[in-house]
Every structure is written in C-alpha cells, then in structure tokens.
Short mmCIF file of C-alpha atoms and ligand atoms in Angstrom, two decimals:
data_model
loop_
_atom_site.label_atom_id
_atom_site.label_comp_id
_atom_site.label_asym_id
_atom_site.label_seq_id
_atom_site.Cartn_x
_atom_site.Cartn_y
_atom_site.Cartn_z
CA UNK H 1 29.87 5.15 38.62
CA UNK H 2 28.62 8.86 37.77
CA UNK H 3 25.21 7.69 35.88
CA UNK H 4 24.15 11.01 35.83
CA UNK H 5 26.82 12.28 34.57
CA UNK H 6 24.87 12.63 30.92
CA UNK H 7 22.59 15.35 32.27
CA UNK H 8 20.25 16.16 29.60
CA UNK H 9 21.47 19.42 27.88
CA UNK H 10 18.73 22.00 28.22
CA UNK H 11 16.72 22.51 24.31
CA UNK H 12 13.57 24.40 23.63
CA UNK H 13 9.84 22.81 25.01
CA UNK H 14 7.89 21.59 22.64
CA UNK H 15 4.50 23.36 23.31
CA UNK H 16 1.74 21.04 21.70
CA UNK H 17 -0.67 23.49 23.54
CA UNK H 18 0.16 26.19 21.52
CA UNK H 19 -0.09 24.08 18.13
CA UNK H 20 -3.22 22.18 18.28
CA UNK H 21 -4.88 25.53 19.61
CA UNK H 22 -3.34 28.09 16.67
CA UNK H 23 -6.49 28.36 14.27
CA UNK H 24 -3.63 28.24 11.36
CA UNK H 25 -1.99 24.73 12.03
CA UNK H 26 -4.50 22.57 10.09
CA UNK H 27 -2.44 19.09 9.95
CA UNK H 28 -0.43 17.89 12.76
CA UNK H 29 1.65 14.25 11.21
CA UNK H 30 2.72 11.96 13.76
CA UNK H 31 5.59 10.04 12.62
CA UNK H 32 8.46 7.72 13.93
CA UNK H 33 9.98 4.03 13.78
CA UNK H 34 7.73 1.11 14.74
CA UNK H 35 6.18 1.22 18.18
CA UNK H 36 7.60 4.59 19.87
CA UNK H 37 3.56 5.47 20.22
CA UNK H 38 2.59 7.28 17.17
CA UNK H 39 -0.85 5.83 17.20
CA UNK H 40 -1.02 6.93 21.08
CA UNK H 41 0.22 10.51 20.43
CA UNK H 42 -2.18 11.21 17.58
CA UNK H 43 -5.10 9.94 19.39
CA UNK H 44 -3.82 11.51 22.41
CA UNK H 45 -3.43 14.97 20.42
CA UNK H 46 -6.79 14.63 18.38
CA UNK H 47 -8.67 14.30 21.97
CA UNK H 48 -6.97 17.00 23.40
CA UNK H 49 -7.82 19.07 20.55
CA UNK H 50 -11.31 18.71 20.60
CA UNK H 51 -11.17 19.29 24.29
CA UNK H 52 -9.96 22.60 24.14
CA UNK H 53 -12.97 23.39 21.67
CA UNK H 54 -11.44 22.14 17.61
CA UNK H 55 -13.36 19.69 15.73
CA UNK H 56 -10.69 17.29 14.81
CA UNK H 57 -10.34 14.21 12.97
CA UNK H 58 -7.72 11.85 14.05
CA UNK H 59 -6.37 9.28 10.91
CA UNK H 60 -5.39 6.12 12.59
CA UNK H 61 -3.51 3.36 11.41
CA UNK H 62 -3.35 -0.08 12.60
CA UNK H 63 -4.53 1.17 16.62
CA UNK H 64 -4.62 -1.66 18.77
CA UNK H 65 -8.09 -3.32 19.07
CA UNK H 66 -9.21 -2.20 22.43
CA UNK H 67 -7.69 1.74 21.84
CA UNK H 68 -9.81 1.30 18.64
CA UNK H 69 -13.03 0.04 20.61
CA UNK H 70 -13.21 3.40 23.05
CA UNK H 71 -13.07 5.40 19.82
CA UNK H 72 -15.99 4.02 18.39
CA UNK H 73 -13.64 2.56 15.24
CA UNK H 74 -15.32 -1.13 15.14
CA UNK H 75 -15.74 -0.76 11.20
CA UNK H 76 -12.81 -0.21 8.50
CA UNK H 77 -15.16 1.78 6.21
CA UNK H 78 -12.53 4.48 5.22
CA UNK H 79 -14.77 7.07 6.73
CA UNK H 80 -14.43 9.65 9.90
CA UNK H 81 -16.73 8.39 12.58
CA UNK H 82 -17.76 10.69 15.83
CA UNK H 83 -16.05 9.30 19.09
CA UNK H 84 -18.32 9.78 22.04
CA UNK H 85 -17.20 10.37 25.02
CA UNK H 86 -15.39 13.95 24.27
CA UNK H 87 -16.03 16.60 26.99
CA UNK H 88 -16.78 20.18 25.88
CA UNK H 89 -17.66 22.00 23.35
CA UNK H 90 -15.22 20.57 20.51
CA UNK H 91 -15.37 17.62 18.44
CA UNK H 92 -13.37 14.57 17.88
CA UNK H 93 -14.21 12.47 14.95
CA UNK H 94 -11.49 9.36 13.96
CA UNK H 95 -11.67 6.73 11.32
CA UNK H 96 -8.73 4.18 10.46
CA UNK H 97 -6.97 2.74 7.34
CA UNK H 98 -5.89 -1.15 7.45
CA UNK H 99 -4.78 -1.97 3.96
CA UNK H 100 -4.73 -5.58 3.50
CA UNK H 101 -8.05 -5.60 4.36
CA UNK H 102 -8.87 -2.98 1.59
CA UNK H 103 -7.55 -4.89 -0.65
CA UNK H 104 -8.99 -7.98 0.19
CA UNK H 105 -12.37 -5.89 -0.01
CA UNK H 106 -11.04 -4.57 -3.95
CA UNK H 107 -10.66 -8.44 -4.58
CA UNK H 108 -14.50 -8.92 -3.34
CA UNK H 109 -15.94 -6.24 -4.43
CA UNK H 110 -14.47 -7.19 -8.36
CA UNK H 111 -15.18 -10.68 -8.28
CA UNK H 112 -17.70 -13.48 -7.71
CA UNK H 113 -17.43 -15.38 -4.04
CA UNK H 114 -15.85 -18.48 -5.50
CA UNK H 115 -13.38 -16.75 -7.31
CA UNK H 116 -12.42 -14.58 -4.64
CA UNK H 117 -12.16 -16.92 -2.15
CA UNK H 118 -9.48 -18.37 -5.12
CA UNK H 119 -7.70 -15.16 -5.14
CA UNK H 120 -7.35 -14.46 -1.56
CA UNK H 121 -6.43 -17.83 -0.55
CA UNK H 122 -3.75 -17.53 -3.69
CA UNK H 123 -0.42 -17.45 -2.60
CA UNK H 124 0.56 -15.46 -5.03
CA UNK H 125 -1.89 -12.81 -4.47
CA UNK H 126 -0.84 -13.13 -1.06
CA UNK H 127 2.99 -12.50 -1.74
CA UNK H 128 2.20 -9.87 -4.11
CA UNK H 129 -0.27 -7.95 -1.73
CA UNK H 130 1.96 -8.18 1.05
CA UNK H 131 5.17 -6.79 -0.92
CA UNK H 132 2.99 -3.56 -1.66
CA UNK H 133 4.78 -1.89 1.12
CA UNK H 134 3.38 1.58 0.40
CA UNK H 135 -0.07 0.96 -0.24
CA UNK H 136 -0.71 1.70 3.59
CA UNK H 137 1.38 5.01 3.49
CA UNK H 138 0.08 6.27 -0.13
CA UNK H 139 -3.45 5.37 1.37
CA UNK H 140 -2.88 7.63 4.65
CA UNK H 141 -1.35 10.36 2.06
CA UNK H 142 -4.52 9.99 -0.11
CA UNK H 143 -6.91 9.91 2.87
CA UNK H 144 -5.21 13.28 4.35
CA UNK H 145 -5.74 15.18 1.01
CA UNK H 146 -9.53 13.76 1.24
CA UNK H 147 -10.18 15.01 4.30
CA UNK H 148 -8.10 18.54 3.81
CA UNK H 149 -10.07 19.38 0.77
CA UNK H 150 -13.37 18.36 1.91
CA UNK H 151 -13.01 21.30 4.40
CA UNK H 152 -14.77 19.56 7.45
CA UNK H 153 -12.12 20.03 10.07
CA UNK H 154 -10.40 22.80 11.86
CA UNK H 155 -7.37 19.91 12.52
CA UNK H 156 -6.54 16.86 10.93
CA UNK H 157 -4.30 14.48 13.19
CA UNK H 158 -2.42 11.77 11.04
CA UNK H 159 -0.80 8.54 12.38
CA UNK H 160 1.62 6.99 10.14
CA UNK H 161 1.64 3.00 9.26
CA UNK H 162 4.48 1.02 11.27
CA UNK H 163 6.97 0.75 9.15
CA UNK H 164 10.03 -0.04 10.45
CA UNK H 165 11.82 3.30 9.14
CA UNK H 166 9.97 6.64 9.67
CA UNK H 167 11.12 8.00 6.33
CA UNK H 168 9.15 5.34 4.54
CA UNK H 169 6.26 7.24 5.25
CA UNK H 170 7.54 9.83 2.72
CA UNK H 171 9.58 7.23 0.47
CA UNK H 172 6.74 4.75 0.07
CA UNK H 173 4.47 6.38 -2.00
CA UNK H 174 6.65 7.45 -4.65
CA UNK H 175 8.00 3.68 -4.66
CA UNK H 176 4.84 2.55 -5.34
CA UNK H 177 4.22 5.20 -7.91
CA UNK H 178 7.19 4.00 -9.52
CA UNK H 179 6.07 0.28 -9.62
CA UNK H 180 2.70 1.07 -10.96
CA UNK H 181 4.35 2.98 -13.79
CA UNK H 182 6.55 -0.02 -14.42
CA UNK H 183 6.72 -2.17 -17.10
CA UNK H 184 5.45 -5.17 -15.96
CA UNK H 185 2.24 -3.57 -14.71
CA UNK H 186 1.40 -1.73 -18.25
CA UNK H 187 1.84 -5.04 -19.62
CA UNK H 188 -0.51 -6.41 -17.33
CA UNK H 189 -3.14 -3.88 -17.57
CA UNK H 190 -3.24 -3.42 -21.06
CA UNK H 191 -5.85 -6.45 -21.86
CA UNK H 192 -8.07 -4.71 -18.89
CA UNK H 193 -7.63 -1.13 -20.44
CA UNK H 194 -7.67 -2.01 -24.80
CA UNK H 195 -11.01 -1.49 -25.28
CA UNK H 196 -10.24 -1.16 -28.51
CA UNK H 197 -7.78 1.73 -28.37
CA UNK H 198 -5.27 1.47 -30.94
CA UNK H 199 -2.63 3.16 -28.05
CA UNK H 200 -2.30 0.08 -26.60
CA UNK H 201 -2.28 -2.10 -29.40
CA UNK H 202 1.56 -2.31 -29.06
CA UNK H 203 1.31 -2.88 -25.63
CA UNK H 204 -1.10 -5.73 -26.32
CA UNK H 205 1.45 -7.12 -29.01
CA UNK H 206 4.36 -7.36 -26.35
CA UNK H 207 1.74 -9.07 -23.84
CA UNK H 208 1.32 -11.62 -25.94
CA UNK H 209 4.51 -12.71 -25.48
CA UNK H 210 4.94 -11.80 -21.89
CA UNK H 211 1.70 -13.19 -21.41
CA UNK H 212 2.91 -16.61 -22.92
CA UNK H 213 6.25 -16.77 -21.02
CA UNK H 214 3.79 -15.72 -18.09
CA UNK H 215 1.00 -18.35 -18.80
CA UNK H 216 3.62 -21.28 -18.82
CA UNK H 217 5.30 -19.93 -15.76
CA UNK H 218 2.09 -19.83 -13.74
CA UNK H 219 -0.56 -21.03 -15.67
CA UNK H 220 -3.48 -19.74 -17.12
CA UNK H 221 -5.73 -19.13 -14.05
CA UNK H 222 -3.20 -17.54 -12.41
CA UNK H 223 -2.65 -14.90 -14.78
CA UNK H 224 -6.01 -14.09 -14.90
CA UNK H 225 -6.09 -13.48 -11.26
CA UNK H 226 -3.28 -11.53 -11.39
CA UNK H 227 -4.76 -9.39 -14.14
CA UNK H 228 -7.99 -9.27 -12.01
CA UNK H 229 -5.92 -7.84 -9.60
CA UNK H 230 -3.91 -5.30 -11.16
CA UNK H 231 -6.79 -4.19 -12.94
CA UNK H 232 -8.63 -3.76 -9.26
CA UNK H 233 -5.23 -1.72 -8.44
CA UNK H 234 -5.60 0.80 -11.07
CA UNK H 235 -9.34 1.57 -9.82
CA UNK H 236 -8.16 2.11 -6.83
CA UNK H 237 -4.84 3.87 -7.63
CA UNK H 238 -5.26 5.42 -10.95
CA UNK H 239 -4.37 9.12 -11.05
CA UNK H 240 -1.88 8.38 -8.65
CA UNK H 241 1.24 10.78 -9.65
CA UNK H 242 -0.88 13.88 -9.16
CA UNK H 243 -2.60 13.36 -6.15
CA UNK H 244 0.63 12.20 -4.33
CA UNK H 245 2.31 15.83 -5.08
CA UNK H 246 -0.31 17.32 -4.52
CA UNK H 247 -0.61 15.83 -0.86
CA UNK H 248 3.09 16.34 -0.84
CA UNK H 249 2.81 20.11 -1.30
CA UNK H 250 -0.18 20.04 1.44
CA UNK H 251 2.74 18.55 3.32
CA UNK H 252 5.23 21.80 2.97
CA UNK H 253 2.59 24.08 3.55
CA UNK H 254 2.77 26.42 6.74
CA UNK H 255 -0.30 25.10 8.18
CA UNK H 256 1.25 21.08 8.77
CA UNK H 257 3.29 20.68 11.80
CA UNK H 258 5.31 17.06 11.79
CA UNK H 259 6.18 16.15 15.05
CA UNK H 260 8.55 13.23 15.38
CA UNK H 261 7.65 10.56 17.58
CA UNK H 262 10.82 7.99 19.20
CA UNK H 263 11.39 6.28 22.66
CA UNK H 264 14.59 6.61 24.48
CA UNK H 265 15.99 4.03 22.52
CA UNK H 266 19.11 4.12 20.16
CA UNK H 267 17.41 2.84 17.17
CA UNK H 268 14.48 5.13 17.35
CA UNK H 269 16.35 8.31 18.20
CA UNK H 270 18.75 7.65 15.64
CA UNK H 271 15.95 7.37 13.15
CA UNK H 272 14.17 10.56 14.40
CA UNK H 273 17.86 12.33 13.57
CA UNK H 274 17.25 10.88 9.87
CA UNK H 275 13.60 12.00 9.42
CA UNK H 276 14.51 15.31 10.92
CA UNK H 277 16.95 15.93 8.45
CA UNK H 278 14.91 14.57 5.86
CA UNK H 279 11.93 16.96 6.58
CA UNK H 280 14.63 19.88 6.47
CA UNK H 281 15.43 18.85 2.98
CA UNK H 282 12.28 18.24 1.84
CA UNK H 283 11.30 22.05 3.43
CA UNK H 284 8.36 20.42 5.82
CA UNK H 285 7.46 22.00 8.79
CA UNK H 286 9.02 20.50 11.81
CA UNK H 287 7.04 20.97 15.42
CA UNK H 288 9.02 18.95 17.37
CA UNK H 289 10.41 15.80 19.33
CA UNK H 290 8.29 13.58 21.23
CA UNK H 291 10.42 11.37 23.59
CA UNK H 292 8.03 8.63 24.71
CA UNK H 293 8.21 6.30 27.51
CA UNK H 294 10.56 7.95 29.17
CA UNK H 295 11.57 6.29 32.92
CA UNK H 296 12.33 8.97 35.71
CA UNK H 297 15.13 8.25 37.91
CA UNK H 298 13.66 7.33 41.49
CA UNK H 299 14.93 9.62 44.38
CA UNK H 300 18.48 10.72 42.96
CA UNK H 301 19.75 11.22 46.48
CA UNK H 302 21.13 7.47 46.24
CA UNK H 303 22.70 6.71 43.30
CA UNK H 304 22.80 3.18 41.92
CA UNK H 305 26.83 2.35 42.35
CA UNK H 306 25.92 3.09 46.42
CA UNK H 307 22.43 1.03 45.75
CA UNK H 308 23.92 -1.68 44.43
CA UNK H 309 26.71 -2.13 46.77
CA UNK H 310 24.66 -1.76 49.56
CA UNK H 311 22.36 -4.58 48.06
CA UNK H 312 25.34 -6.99 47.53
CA UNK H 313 26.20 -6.64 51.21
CA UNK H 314 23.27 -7.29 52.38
CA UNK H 315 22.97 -10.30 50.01
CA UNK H 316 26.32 -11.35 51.31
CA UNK H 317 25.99 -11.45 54.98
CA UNK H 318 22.22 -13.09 54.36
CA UNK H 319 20.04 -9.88 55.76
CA UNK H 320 17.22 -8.30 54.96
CA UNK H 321 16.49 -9.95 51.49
CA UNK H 322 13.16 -7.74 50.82
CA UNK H 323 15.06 -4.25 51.75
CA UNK H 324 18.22 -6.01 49.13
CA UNK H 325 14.79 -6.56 46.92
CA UNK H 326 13.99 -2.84 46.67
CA UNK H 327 17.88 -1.30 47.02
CA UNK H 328 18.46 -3.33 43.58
CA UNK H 329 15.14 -2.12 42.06
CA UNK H 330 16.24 1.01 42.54
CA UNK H 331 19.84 1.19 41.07
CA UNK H 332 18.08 -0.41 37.76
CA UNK H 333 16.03 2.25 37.73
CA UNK H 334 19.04 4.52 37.84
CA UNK H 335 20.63 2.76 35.34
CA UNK H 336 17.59 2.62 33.30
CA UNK H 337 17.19 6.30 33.36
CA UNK H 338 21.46 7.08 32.56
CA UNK H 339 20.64 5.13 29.59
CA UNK H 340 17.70 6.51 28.36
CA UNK H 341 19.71 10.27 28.77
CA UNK H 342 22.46 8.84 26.91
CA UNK H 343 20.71 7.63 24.10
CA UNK H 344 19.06 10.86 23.40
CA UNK H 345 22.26 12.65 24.09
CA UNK H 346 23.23 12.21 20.27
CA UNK H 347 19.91 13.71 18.71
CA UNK H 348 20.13 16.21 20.96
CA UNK H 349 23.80 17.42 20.33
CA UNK H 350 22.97 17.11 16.29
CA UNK H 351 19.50 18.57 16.94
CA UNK H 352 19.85 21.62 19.59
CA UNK H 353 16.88 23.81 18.17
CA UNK H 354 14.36 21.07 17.61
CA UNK H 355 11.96 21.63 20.55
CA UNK H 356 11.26 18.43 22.68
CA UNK H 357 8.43 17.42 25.04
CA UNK H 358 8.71 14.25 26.89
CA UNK H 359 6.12 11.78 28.15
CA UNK H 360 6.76 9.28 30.98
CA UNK H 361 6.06 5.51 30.74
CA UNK H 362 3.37 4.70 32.48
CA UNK H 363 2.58 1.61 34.42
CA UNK H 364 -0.29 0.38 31.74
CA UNK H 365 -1.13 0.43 28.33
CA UNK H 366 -3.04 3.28 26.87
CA UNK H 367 -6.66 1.75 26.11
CA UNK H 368 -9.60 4.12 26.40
CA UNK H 369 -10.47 7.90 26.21
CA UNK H 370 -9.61 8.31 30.19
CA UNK H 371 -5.21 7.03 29.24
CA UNK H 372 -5.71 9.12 25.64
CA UNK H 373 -6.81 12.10 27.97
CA UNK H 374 -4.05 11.56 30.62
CA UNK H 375 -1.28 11.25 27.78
CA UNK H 376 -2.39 14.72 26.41
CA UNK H 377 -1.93 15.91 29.85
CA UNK H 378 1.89 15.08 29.89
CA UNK H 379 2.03 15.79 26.59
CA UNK H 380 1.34 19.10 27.43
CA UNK H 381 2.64 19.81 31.25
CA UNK H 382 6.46 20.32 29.81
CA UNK H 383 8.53 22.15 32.49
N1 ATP B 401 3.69 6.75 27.47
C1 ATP B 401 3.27 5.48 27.42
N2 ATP B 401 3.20 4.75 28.55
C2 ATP B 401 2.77 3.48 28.51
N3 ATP B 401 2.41 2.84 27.40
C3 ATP B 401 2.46 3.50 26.24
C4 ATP B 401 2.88 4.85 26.18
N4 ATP B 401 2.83 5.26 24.89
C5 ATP B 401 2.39 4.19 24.18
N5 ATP B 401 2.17 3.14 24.99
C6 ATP B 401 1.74 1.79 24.58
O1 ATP B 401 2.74 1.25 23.71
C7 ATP B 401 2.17 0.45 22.68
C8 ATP B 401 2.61 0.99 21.33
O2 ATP B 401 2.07 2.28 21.15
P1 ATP B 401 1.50 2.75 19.74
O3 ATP B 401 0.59 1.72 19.20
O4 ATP B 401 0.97 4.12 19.92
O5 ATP B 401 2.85 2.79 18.91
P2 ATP B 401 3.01 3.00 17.34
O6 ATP B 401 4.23 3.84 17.13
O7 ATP B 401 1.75 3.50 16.76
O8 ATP B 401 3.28 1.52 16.88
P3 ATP B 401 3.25 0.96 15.37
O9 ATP B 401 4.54 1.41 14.74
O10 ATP B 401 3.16 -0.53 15.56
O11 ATP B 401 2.04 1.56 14.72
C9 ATP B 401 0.66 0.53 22.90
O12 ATP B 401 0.27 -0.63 23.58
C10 ATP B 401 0.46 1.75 23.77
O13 ATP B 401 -0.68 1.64 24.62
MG1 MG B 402 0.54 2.71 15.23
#
C-alpha cells in the first residue's frame, strides 16, 4: 500500500495575518457545515486580532458553554461585551445570538406569566418556533449590519449558526423573508395590524374565514396564541426585505473576507466546494480555506503496510504485545492521515487558486483564551 501516494498538490497559503491586520478588511465571515470549528476559528481570529492591536468584535453563535465562560458571554443580551483577558494594546469585545431563546424572551416580553408559560409550553408554538430555520441566520445577518453601521469596530468577526449546509447561511434569510411575506402570515397578522385601516379590511374579510376553518382546527386559544406570536414576529422582523439586502450588499463589498471553514472530511469538503462556488456567483469576497483538525502522519519513514505487518507478526508468534500496541497505532495514524489527503484531494483539484491554511487537531478541546490564542497561532504559522 502507497498511502502517500495522494500527496497534497501544492495551492496558495492562506495568510490570515495579512487579513485581520489590513486596516481595509472590516468583516471577516466564518462559515462551513456543522462542527468543522467555525465558532473556534472566529473566536480564534477575533483574539488574534485584538492582539496584534484591532478592536474587534467577534459574533458568536451557539459557542459551547465553557468557550463562552472565558469570554465573559454568561448573558444572551444581544449586545458586544469586553472579554478580559486580551494582551496588548487592542481590544476584543464578543457577544452571542441563541435564537430560541430570543424568542422565548419575544413570547415574555408580549405576554402576561401565565399566558406565556401557555405559549411556550404549547406544542404548537414549539413546532412552529423550531421550523423557523432562518431566524438564527437572518438574526446573525441583522446583528452584522448593527454592528457595521454603528461604526465601533475596526473588525467584525462573524460565526455562522450550525446548520447542517453552509449555504443556508446565505439561503435562510431570504426563506424566511419569503414565509413572512406569505399568505398565511398576512392573514394572521391582519387582526394585530387593522387598526382601523381600511387596507386591510379585505384581508380581515378572508380571515374570517381562515380564521373559522382555523378556530375549529385548533381551537380558539390556540389561535390567539398563534396570533400573539406572529404579531411578536413582525416586531421583531418587520422591515425585513430591506435590511437583508442591504446586509447582503455589506456582504459583496471589498472590505468582507469569507473564509470557509471544513475538516478533512468528505462531507464537509464537499460542501466547502458548494459554498465556494456559491460565493463566486453571488460576487462575495473569498479569503480562503480553513482545513481543521487535520492529523499529521507520525514519522513517515515507516509506512503503515510495513507497520502493520510487522504488528501482525508479532501478534502471531505472541511477542512483544506493547511494541505490537504502538506499531498498530502508528499505521492508523498513517492511514488516518492518506485519508484525510484524499478527501481534500477533490476541493483542491476543483479549487487550485483558493488559498488554504491548515490547523492540526489537537489533543483537547478548545475552552479558554490560552487554546483560542494557540489556534490563532497555527492559524497563522502556514509553511
Ligand atoms: N483544531 C482543533 N483541535 C481540537 N479541537 C477542536 C479544534 N477545532 C475545534 N475543536 C473543537 O471541536 C468542537 C467543535 O468546534 P466548533 O464549536 O468551533 O465547531 P462549529 O463549526 O462552530 O460547530 P457548530 O456547527 O455546531 O456551530 C469544539 O469542541 C471545539 O473545541
Ligand atoms: Mg458554532
């Protein structure tokens, strides 16, 4: 067996030095399929920024508890909070967006405890605000225009929600646009928005009826909920259209750099390929690949076919067990590492401009400022 046989071809570096330090890149957008490490590459990007003397803001989504802890994010108040703990001159602020909880918040905020306790516990509610796939990517798009036009930062870092595709990050929010346009929901709002205006006097006409069918399919409590919280939805989403192209043409601009987050995995690169190609056609600045959790292959002097068959004899004639142990460690790792070039073999045949850094697995999860710091490093020492 030749398992190195795939050599990686040789493609530009991705130089995330030279991005998060250029005064004109303004947005960096860390996207990818679930769980490559978006959330650990934006953090890891946003602290390297402000190390090297930017005030960034980093827009997390969903980080895991403990990474959210050692960035001071214990509240979801939709607001940029300082993380301590940054060395030199720069600044690092980060804040993060969990959508079911804002939307259980909406549902409190608009009604009494009892009846919100109704709501939430409603299944219905619950199916409904569960099937809003979107709300968490529109929100992230929404926050990133906040934060752009407020002027604060030099560099605003966004994470994208895990969704299972990457391009729903782009997709979603137009979705959603298109379901609160829709029919159904007009209906549905109209008793919230009369008020008397004669515009919607037709639309209050046709709700009677829908509202009818409605009431005797779920009964008249329910309905009201459910207008309670569509009505809540509009608050929060009204005037949606024009902000998400406007945040869309933030997107295109020069200043935004997208860099594409997968692991060596052939679902993930595959999906990078596809948002790639997407962000081509769409005209939006690509930086880069990030290929994350990538496993070295151990001293390449013995390769794994030799490993392994040195193992099995071993294991055959009843010796040295421990020393059999470590040979067959080894030739996984070799295998592990053939595989892991193979599978970005394809994106990097369809791909050969796209510059790529690469980050190594390491041996624990990334928790605290000291792993966030330590992933910038190999984010950034690409040879
Ligand atoms: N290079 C690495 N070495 C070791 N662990 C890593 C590395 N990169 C990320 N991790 C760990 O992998 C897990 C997933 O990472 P992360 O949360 O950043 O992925 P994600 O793409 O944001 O996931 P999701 O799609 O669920 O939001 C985390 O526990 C993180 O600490
Ligand atoms: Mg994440």
């Amino acid at each position: 067996m030749n398992e190195r046989s795939g050599r990686l071809r040789a493609v530009p570096v991705l130089d995330l030095d030279a991005i998060i330090d250029d005064p004109d890149t303004r947005i960096v957008v860390c996207c990818g399929s679930g769980g490559v490490g978006k959330t650990t590459t934006a953090a890891a990007l946003g602290l390297r920024a402000a190390e090297r003397g930017r005030s960034a803001v980093v827009l997390t989504v969903d980080p895991a508890r403990r990474l959210a802890q050692s960035m001071g994010l214990t509240e979801l108040d939709n607001t940029p909070r300082p993380v301590a703990g940054v060395k030199g001159e720069g600044k690092l602020h980060a804040m993060m967006l969990d959508m079911k909880r804002t939307f259980d918040e909406i549902i409190e905020a608009h009604a009494d405890p009892e009846r919100a306790r109704q709501i939430l516990t409603n299944p219905f509610y619950q199916s409904l605000s569960s099937s809003f796939s979107g709300t968490q990517e529109y929100m992230a798009m929404e926050k990133l225009g906040q934060l752009r036009r407020s002027g604060d930062w030099d560099l605003i870092i966004v994470d994208t929600p895990p969704s299972r595709s990457a391009l729903d990050f782009l997709d979603a929010p137009e979705r959603l646009g298109r379901f609160l346009d829709g029919r159904l929901i007009r209906l549905l709002m109209a008793p919230a928005k009369a008020g008397g205006r004669s515009a919607f006097k037709l639309l209050n006409a046709g709700f009677g009826i829908v509202a009818g069918a409605l009431t005797k399919l779920l009964g008249a409590q329910v309905l009201k909920d459910l207008q309670m919280f569509v009505s809540a939805l509009d608050a929060v989403f009204g005037g949606f259209r024009a902000r998400a192209e406007q945040t869309y043409k933030l997107l295109q601009a020069p200043g935004t750099a997208f860099v594409v987050v997968a692991a060596p995995e052939r679902d993930a690169m595959r999906e990078a390929s596809y948002f790639v190609e997407r962000l081509a056609e769409e005209r939006m600045p690509l930086a880069g690949l990030v290929v994350n959790r990538v496993h070295r292959a151990p001293a390449a002097v013995l390769s794994a076919a030799r490993s392994t068959a040195a193992a099995e004899d071993l294991e055959t004639r009843g010796e040295h067990d421990l020393t059999a142990a470590v040979l067959r460690l080894h030739a996984g790792r070799m295998q592990l590492a053939a595989r892991e070039d193979r599978e970005q073999e394809h994106f990097l045949s369809a791909h050969p401009t796209v510059p790529v850094a690469r980050v190594p697995a390491m041996s624990q999860d990334v928790h605290d400022l000291a792993g966030l710091r330590k992933v910038g490093e190999l984010l950034a020492a690409q040879s």
